[in-house]
Coordinates of C-alpha atoms in Angstrom, one line a residue:
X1 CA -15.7 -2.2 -8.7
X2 CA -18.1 -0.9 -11.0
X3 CA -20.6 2.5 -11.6
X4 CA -22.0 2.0 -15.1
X5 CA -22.7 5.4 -16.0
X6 CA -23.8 6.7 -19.5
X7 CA -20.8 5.6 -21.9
X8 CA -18.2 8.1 -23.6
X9 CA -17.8 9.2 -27.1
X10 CA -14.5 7.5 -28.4
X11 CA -11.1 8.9 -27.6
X12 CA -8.3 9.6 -30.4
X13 CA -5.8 11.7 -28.5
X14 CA -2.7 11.5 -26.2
X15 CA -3.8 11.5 -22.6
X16 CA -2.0 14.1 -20.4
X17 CA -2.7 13.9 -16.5
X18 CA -2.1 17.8 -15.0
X19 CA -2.0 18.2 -11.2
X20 CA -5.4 20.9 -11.1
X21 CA -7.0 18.5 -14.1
X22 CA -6.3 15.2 -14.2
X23 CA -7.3 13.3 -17.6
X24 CA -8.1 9.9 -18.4
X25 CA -8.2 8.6 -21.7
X26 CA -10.9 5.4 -22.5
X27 CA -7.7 4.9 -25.5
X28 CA -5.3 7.2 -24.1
X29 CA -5.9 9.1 -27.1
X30 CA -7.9 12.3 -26.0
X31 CA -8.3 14.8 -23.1
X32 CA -10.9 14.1 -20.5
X33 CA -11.1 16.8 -17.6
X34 CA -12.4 16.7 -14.2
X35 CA -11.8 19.1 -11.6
X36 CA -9.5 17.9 -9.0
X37 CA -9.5 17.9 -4.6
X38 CA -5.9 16.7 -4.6
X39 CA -3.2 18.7 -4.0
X40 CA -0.4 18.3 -6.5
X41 CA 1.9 15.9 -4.7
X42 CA 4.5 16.7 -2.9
X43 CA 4.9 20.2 -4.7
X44 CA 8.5 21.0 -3.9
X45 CA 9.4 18.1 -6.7
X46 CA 7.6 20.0 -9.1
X47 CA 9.8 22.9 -8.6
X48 CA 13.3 20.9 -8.7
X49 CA 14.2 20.0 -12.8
X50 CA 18.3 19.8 -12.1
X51 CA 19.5 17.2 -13.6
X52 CA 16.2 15.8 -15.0
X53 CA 15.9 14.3 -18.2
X54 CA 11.9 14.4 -18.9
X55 CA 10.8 11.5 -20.8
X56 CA 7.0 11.8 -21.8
X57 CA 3.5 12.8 -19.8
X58 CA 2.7 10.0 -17.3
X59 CA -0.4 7.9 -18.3
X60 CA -3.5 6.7 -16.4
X61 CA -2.5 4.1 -15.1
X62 CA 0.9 5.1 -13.3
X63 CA -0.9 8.0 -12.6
X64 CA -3.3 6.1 -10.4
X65 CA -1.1 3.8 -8.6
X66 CA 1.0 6.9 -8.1
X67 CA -1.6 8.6 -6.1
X68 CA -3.0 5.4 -4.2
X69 CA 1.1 4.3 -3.5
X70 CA 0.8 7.7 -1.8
X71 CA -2.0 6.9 0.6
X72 CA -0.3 4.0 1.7
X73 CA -2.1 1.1 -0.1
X74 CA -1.4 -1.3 -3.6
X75 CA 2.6 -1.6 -2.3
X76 CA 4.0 -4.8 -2.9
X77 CA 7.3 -6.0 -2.0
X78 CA 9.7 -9.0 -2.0
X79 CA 11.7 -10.1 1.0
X80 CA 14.6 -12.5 0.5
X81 CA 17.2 -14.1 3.0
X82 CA 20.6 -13.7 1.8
X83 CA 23.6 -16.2 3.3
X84 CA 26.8 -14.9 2.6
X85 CA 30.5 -16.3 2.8
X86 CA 31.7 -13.2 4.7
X87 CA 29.9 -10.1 6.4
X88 CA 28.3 -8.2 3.7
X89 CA 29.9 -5.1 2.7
X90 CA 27.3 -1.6 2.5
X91 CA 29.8 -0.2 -0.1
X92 CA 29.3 -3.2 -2.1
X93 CA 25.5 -3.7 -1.8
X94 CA 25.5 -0.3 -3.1
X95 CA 27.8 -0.8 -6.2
X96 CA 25.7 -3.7 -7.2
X97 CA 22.6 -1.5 -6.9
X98 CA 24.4 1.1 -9.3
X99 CA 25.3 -1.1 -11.7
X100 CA 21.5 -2.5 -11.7
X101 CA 20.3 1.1 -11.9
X102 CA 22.7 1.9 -14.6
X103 CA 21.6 -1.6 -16.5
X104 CA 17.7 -0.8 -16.0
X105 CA 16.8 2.7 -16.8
X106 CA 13.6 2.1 -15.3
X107 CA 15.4 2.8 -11.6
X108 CA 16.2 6.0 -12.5
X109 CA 12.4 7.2 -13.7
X110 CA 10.5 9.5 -11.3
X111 CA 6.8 10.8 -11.5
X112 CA 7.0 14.7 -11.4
X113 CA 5.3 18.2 -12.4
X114 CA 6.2 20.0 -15.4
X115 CA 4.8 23.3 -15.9
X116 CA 0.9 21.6 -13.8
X117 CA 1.3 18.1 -15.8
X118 CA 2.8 15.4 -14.9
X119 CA 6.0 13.8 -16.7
X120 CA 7.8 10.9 -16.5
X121 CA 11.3 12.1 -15.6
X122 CA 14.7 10.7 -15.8
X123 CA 16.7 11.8 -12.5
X124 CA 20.0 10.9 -14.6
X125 CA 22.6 12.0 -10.9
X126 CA 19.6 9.3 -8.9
X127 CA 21.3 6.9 -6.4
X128 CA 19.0 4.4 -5.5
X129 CA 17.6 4.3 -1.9
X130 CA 19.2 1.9 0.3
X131 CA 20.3 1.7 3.6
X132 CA 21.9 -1.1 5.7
X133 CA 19.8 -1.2 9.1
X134 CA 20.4 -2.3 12.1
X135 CA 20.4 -5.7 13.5
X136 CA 17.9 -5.2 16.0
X137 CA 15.8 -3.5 13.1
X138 CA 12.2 -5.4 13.6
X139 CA 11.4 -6.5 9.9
X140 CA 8.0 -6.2 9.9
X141 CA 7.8 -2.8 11.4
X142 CA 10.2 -1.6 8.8
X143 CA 8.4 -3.1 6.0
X144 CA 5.0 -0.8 7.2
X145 CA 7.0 2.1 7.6
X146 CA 8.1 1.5 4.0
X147 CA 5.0 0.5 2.5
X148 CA 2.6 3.5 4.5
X149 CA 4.9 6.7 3.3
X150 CA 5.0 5.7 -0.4
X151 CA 7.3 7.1 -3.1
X152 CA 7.2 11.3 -1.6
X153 CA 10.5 12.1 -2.4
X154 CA 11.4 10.6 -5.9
X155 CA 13.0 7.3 -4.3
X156 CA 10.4 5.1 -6.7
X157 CA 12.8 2.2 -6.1
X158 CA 13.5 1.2 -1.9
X159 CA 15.8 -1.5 -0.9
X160 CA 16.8 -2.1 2.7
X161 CA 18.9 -4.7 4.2
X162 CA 18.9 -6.3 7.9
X163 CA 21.5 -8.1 9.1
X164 CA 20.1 -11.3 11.4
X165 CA 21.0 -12.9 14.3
X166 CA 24.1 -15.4 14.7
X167 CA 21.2 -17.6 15.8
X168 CA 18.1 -17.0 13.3
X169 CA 17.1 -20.2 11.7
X170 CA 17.9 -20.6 8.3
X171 CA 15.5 -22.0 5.8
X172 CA 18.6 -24.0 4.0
X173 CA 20.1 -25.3 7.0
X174 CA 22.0 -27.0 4.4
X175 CA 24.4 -24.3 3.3
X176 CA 24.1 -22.7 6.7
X177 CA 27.8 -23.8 8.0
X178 CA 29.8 -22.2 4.4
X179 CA 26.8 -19.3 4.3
X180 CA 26.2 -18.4 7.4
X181 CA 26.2 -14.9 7.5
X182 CA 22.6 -14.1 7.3
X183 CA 20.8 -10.8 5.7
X184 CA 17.1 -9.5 5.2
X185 CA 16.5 -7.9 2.1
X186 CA 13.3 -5.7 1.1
X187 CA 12.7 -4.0 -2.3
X188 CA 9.9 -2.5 -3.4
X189 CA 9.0 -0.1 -6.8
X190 CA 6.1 2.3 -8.1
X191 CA 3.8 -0.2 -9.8
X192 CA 3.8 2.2 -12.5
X193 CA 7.5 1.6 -13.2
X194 CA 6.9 -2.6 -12.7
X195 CA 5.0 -5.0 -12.0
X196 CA 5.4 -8.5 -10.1
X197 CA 7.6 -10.1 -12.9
X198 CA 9.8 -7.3 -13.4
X199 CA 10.7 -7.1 -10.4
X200 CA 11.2 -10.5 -9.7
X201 CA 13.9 -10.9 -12.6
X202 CA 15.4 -7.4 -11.0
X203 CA 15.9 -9.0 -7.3
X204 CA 17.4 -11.6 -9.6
X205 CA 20.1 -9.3 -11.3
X206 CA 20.9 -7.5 -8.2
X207 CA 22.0 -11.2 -6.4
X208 CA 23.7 -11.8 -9.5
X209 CA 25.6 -8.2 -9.5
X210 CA 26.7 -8.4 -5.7
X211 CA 28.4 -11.6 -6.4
X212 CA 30.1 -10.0 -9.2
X213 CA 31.0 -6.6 -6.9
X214 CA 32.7 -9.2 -4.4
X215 CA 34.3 -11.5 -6.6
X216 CA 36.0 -8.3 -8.5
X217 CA 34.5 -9.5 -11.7
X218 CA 34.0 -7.4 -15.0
X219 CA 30.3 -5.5 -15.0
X220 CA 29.6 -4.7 -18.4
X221 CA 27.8 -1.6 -19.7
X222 CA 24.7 -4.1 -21.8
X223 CA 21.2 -3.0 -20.8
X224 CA 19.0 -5.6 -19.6
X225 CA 15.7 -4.0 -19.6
X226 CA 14.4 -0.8 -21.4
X227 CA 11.6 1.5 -20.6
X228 CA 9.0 3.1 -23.5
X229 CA 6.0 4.0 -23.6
X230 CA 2.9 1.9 -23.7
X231 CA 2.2 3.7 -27.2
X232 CA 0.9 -0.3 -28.4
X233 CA -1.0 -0.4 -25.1
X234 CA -2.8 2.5 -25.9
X235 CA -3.5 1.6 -29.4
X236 CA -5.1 -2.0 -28.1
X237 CA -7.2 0.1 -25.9
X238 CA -8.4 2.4 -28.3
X239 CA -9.6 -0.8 -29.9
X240 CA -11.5 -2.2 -27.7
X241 CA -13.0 0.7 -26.6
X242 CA -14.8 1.4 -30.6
X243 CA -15.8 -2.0 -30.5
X244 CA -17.8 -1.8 -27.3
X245 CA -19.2 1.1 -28.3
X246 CA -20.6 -0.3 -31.9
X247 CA -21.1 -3.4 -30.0
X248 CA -24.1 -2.9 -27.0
X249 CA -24.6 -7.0 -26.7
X250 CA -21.0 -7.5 -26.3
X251 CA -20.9 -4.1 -24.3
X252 CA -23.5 -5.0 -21.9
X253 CA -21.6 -9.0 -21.8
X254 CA -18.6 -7.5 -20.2
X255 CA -20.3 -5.2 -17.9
X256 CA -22.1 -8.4 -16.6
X257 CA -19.0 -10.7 -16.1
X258 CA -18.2 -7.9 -13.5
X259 CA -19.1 -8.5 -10.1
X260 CA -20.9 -6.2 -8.3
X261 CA -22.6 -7.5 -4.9
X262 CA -21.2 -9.0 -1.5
X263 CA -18.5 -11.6 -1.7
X264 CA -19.6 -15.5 -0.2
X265 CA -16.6 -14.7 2.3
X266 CA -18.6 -11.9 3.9
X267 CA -21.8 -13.2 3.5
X268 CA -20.1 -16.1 6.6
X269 CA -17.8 -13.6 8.0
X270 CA -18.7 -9.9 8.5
X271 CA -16.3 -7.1 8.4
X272 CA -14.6 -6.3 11.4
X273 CA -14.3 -3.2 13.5
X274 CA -10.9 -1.6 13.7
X275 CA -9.4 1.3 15.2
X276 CA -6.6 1.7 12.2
X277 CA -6.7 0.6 9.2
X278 CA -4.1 -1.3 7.8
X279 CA -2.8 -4.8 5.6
X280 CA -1.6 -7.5 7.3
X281 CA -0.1 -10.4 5.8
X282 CA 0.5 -14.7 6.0
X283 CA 2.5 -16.9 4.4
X284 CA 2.2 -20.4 3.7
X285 CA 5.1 -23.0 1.9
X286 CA 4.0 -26.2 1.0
X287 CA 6.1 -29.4 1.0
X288 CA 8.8 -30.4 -1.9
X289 CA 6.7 -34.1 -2.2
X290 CA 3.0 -32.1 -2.2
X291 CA 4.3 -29.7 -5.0
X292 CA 5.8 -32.0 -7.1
X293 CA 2.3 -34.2 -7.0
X294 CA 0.1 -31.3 -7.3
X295 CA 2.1 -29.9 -10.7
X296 CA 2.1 -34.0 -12.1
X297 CA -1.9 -33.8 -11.6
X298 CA -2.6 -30.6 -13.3
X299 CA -0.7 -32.1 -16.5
X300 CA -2.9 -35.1 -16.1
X301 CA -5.3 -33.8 -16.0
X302 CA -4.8 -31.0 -18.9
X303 CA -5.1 -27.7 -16.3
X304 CA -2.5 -25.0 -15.1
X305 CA -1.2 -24.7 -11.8
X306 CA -3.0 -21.3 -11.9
X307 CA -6.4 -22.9 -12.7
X308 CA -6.0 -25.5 -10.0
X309 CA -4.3 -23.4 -7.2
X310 CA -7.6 -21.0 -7.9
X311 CA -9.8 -24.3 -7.8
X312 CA -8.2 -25.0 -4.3
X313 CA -9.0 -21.4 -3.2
X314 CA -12.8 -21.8 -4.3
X315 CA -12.9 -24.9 -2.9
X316 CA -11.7 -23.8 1.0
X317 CA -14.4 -20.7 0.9
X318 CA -16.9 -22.8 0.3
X319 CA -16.1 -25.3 2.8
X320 CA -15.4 -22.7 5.5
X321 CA -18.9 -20.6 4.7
X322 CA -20.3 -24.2 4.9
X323 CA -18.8 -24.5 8.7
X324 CA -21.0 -21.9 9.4
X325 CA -23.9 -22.7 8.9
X326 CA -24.3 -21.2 5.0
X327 CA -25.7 -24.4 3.3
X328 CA -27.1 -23.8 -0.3
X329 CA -26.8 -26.4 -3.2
X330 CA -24.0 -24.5 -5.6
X331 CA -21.7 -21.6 -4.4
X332 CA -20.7 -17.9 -6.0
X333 CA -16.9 -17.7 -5.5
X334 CA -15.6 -14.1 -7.2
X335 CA -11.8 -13.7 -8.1
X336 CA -9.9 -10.8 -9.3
X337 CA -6.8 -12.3 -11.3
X338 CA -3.7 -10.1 -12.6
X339 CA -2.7 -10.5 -16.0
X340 CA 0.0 -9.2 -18.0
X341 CA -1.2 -6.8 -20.6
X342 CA 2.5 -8.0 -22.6
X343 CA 0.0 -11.2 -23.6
X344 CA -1.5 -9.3 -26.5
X345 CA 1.6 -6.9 -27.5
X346 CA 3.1 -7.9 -30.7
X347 CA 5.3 -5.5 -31.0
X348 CA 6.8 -4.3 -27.9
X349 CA 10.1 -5.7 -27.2
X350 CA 11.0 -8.3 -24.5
X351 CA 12.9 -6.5 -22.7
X352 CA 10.3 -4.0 -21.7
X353 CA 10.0 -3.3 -18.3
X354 CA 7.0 -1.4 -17.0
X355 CA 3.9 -1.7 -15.0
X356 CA 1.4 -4.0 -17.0
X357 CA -0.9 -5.2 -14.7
X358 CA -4.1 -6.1 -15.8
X359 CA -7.0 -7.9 -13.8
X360 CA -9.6 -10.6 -14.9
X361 CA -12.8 -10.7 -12.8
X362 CA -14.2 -14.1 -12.9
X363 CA -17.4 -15.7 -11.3
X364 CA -17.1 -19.0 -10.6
X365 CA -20.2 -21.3 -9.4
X366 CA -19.2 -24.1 -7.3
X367 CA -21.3 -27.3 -6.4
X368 CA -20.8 -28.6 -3.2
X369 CA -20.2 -32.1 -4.3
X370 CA -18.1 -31.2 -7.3
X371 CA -15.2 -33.4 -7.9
X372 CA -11.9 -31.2 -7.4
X373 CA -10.2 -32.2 -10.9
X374 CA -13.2 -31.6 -13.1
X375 CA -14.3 -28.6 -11.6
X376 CA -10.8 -27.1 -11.6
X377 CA -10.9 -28.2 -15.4
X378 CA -14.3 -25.8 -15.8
X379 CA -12.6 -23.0 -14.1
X380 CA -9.1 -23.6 -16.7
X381 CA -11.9 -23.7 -19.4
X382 CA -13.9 -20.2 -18.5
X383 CA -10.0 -18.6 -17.7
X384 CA -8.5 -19.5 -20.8
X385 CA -11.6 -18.6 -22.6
X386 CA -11.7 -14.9 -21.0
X387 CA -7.8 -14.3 -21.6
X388 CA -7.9 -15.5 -25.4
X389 CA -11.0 -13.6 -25.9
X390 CA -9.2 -10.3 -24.3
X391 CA -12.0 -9.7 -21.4
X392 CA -9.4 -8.3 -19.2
X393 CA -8.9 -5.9 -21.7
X394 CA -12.3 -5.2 -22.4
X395 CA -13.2 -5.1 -18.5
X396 CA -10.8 -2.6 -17.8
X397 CA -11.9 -0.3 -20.9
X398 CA -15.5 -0.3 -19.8
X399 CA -14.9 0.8 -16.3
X400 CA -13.2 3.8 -17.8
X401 CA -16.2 4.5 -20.2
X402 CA -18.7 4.1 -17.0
X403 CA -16.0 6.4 -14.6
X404 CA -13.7 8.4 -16.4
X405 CA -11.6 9.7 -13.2
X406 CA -11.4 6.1 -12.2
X407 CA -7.8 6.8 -10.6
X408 CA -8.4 9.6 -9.1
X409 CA -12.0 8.5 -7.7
X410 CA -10.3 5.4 -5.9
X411 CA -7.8 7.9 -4.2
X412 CA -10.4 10.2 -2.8
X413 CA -12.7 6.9 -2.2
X414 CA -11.8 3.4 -2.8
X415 CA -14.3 1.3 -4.3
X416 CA -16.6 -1.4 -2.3
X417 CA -15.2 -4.8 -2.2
X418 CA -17.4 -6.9 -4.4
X419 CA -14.3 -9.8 -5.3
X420 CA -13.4 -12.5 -2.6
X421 CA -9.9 -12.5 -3.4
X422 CA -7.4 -11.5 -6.0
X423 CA -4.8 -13.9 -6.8
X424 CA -1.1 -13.3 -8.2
X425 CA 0.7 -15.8 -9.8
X426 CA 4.7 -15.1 -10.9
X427 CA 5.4 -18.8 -11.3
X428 CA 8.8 -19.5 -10.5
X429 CA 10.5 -17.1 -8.7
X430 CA 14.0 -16.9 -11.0
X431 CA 16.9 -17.0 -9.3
X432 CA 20.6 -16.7 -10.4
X433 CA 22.4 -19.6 -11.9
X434 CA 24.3 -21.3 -8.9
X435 CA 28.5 -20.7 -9.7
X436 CA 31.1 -22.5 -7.6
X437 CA 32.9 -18.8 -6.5
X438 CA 29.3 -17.6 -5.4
X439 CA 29.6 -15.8 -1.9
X440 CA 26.1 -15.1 -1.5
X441 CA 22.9 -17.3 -2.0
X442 CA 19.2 -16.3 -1.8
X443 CA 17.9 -19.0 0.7
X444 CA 13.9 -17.4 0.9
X445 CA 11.9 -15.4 -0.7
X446 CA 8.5 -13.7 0.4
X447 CA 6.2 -11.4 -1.6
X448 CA 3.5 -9.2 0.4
X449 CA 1.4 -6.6 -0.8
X450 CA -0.7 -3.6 1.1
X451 CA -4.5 -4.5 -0.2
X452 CA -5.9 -2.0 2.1
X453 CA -7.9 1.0 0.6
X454 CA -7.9 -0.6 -2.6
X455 CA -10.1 -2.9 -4.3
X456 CA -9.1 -6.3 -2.8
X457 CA -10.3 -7.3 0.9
X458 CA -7.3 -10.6 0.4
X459 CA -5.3 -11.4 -2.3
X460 CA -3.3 -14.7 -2.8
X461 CA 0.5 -13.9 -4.2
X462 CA 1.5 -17.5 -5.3
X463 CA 4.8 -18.7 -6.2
X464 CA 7.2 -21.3 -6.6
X465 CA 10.7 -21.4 -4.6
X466 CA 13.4 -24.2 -4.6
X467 CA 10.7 -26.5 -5.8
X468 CA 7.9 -25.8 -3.1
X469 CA 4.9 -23.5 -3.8
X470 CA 5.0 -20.8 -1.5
X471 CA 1.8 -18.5 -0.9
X472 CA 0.9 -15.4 1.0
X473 CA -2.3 -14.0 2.2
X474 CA -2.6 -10.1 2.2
X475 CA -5.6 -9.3 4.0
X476 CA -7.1 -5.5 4.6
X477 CA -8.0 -5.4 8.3
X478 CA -11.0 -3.8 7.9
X479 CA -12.6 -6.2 5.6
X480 CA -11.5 -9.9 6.9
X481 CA -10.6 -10.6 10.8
X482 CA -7.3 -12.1 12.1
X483 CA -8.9 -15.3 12.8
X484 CA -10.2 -15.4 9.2
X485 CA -7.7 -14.7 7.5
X486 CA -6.2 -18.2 9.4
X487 CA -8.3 -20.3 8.8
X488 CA -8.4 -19.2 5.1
X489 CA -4.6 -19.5 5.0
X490 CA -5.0 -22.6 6.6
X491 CA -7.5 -24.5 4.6
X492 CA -6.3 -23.6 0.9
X493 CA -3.4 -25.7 2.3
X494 CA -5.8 -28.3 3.8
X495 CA -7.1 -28.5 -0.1
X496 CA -4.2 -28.6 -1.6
X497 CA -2.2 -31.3 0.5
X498 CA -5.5 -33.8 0.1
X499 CA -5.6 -33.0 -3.8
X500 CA -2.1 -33.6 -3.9
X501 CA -2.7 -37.6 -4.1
X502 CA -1.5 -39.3 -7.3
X503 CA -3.6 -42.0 -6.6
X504 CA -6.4 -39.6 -8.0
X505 CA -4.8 -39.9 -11.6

């Protein structure tokens, strides 16, 4: 993750990022300029500004996931089963998503060139990308196809819907027989423009506006979200950026909590060799009884669900580099874990909605006889500590004093591997308030992610759904076998189910 080069003088300026010289700020507050190999992307949009409200020059960080989103990788997206009362309408589906467009001016925003820099744009005539498929539309084909050509034509938000089968299962048998019209949705948006959470609260709205649409209801013209710039963001950064450079102890403290050698996973289990490339994803839902006793033991025992789900994680690593044959007396388990950045704004208002993505690198080292509850106690201890002490923060700024053209570096090159996982947590997934007119229910939701030429080799999206945790495995193919990524999948929920005992209050 990490190439501590000589550190930077301090930064005081607005960052700009221009397609020949792309420039990233240590504060966003200055110009930094390297010469650039990429070709301004795709450069027909840089030539349309009809209709185009332009907002402000695009910063460093939707600058980088825009040009890894365009080589394929750092793509998540949510799936959700819809059941509807009636066959679902495409005109409809499509009102609803104008009415969440026009409620969340994020959906509008675009990523284009003006005059060799690039802006943040408002395309203000933008209908958001949907299409209805077909029923014989494979789902997971589709969501690769979606995931590997990126945002190239200013569609930064996707949604697609698939009709199922008479006879797919449904995961709420229950309301099956009044519901039993069944549709697959997938949505997806630049990570620049959101993050997990926003997103999550936007699959939300969109439910809640379809049923609305059908129901012939009233939409009004409230905003629910807004988007600014990160102008607090930037200021934070700045901060931390003087401070490690006054500060060489604390300086050389951060660099160190980084890792920066081979993870324990493929120490046991070598990369594989692949033809292509590519992510590949499982998904695991634990039962309603198993949930309910694993969230009463982290309150006993004073830890979050976070803390303990990672503790599981740590704890199924070391038992499968154990199983072969890897036998050493305490174990070096290193996770990536994204924050949100809106954890130490005081000023931006709630109903921001960007991408603020941060991510915590912590080393954890594991005994092999450690009780499960205390250790997962030491790991809430050393997380809490690291977020209250702003080390995400900190992390992030010294990787842009040691590599400047850290965006653009990972596009041309992605980093080595040197986590064992990344892990995702949005909590509970929120879902619309159940009305007795509804004529459409979410009965599933998935989240996935495209890890691949990025810096994860797996990363863990957690969640909770109905009342059961729910967790999915993204794996990059080139970094962790199919086999692997099983058994991984499969033990975290080993772990899990036998901590799950109340006995061990």
């Amino acid at each position: 993750m990490t190439l501590w080069l000589r550190p930077l003088s301090r930064i005081r300026v607005p960052f700009l990022a221009s397609a020949g010289r792309l420039h990233f700020p240590l504060g966003a507050r200055h110009d930094l300029s390297g010469e650039s190999g990429l070709r301004p992307y795709p450069p027909s949009r840089a030539l349309s500004s009809v209709n185009v409200k332009w907002l402000w020059p695009v910063d460093r960080e939707a600058l980088s996931f825009h040009l890894i989103h365009n080589l394929g990788s750092r793509m998540g997206l949510f799936h959700l089963t819809l059941n509807a009362k009636n066959p679902l309408k495409t005109e409809d589906v499509e009102e609803a998503l104008f009415h969440l467009q026009r409620k969340n001016p994020t959906m509008r925003v675009d990523l284009r060139l003006r005059e060799n820099t690039w802006w943040f744009c408002d395309q203000e005539e933008k209908k958001v990308d949907f299409k209805m498929l077909s029923e014989d539309t494979n789902s997971m084909e589709d969501f690769h196809r979606l995931c590997e050509q990126g945002f190239p034509d200013g569609n930064t938000w996707v949604f697609r819907m698939i009709p199922r089968q008479k006879d797919a299962p449904c995961a709420m048998p229950e309301v099956k027989e009044d519901f039993p019209y069944q549709y697959d949705l997938h949505m997806t948006g630049h990570h620049g423009l959101s993050d997990g959470l926003s997103v999550s609260l936007l699959v939300k709205r969109m439910v809640e506006l379809l049923n609305d649409v059908i129901l012939g209801r009233h939409i009004s013209d409230e905003l629910t979200s807004r988007f600014l710039p990160r102008e607090e963001l930037w200021e934070i950064e700045s901060r931390i950026t003087k401070k490690l450079e006054e500060d060489p102890r604390r300086h050389d403290y951060v660099r160190e909590t980084i890792p920066d050698s081979t993870p324990l996973l493929l120490q046991a289990f070598p990369r594989p060799s692949v033809d292509r490339v590519t992510s590949r994803i499982l998904s695991r839902t634990v039962d309603l009884e198993a949930t309910q006793n694993f969230q009463k033991l982290c309150k006993a025992h004073g830890v979050t669900i976070n803390s303990a789900f990672t503790a599981a994680i740590n704890t199924a690593i070391v038992r499968l580099v154990q199983r072969s044959g890897i036998s050493q007396q305490s174990y070096r388990i290193a996770s990536n874990h994204l924050v949100s950045a809106l954890r130490y704004l005081k000023q931006t208002p709630p109903d921001i909605m960007g991408g603020y993505a941060l991510f915590l690198s912590h080393v954890s080292r594991m005994n092999h006889t450690s009780n499960f509850w205390e250790y997962s106690k030491e790991v809430h201890r050393e997380l809490k500590g690291a977020l209250q002490s702003e080390l995400p923060l900190e992390q992030k700024m010294a990787c842009v004093m040691a590599q400047p053209n850290l965006a653009e570096d990972w596009a041309r090159n992605p980093p080595k591997v040197v986590h064992d996982y990344g892990i995702t947590n949005i909590a509970h997934f929120p879902m619309p308030e159940r009305r007795a007119d509804d004529q459409v229910l979410v009965t599933n939701v998935s989240s996935t992610a495209m890890v691949h030429k990025y810096i994860h080799m797996v990363l863990f999206l957690v969640y909770t759904f109905r009342g059961r945790s729910n967790y999915a495995i993204s794996y990059a193919t080139d970094y962790i076998a199919d086999e692997t990524a099983r058994m991984l999948a499969d033990e975290v929920m080993s772990v899990y189910r036998e901590v799950s005992d109340l006995k061990s209050i």
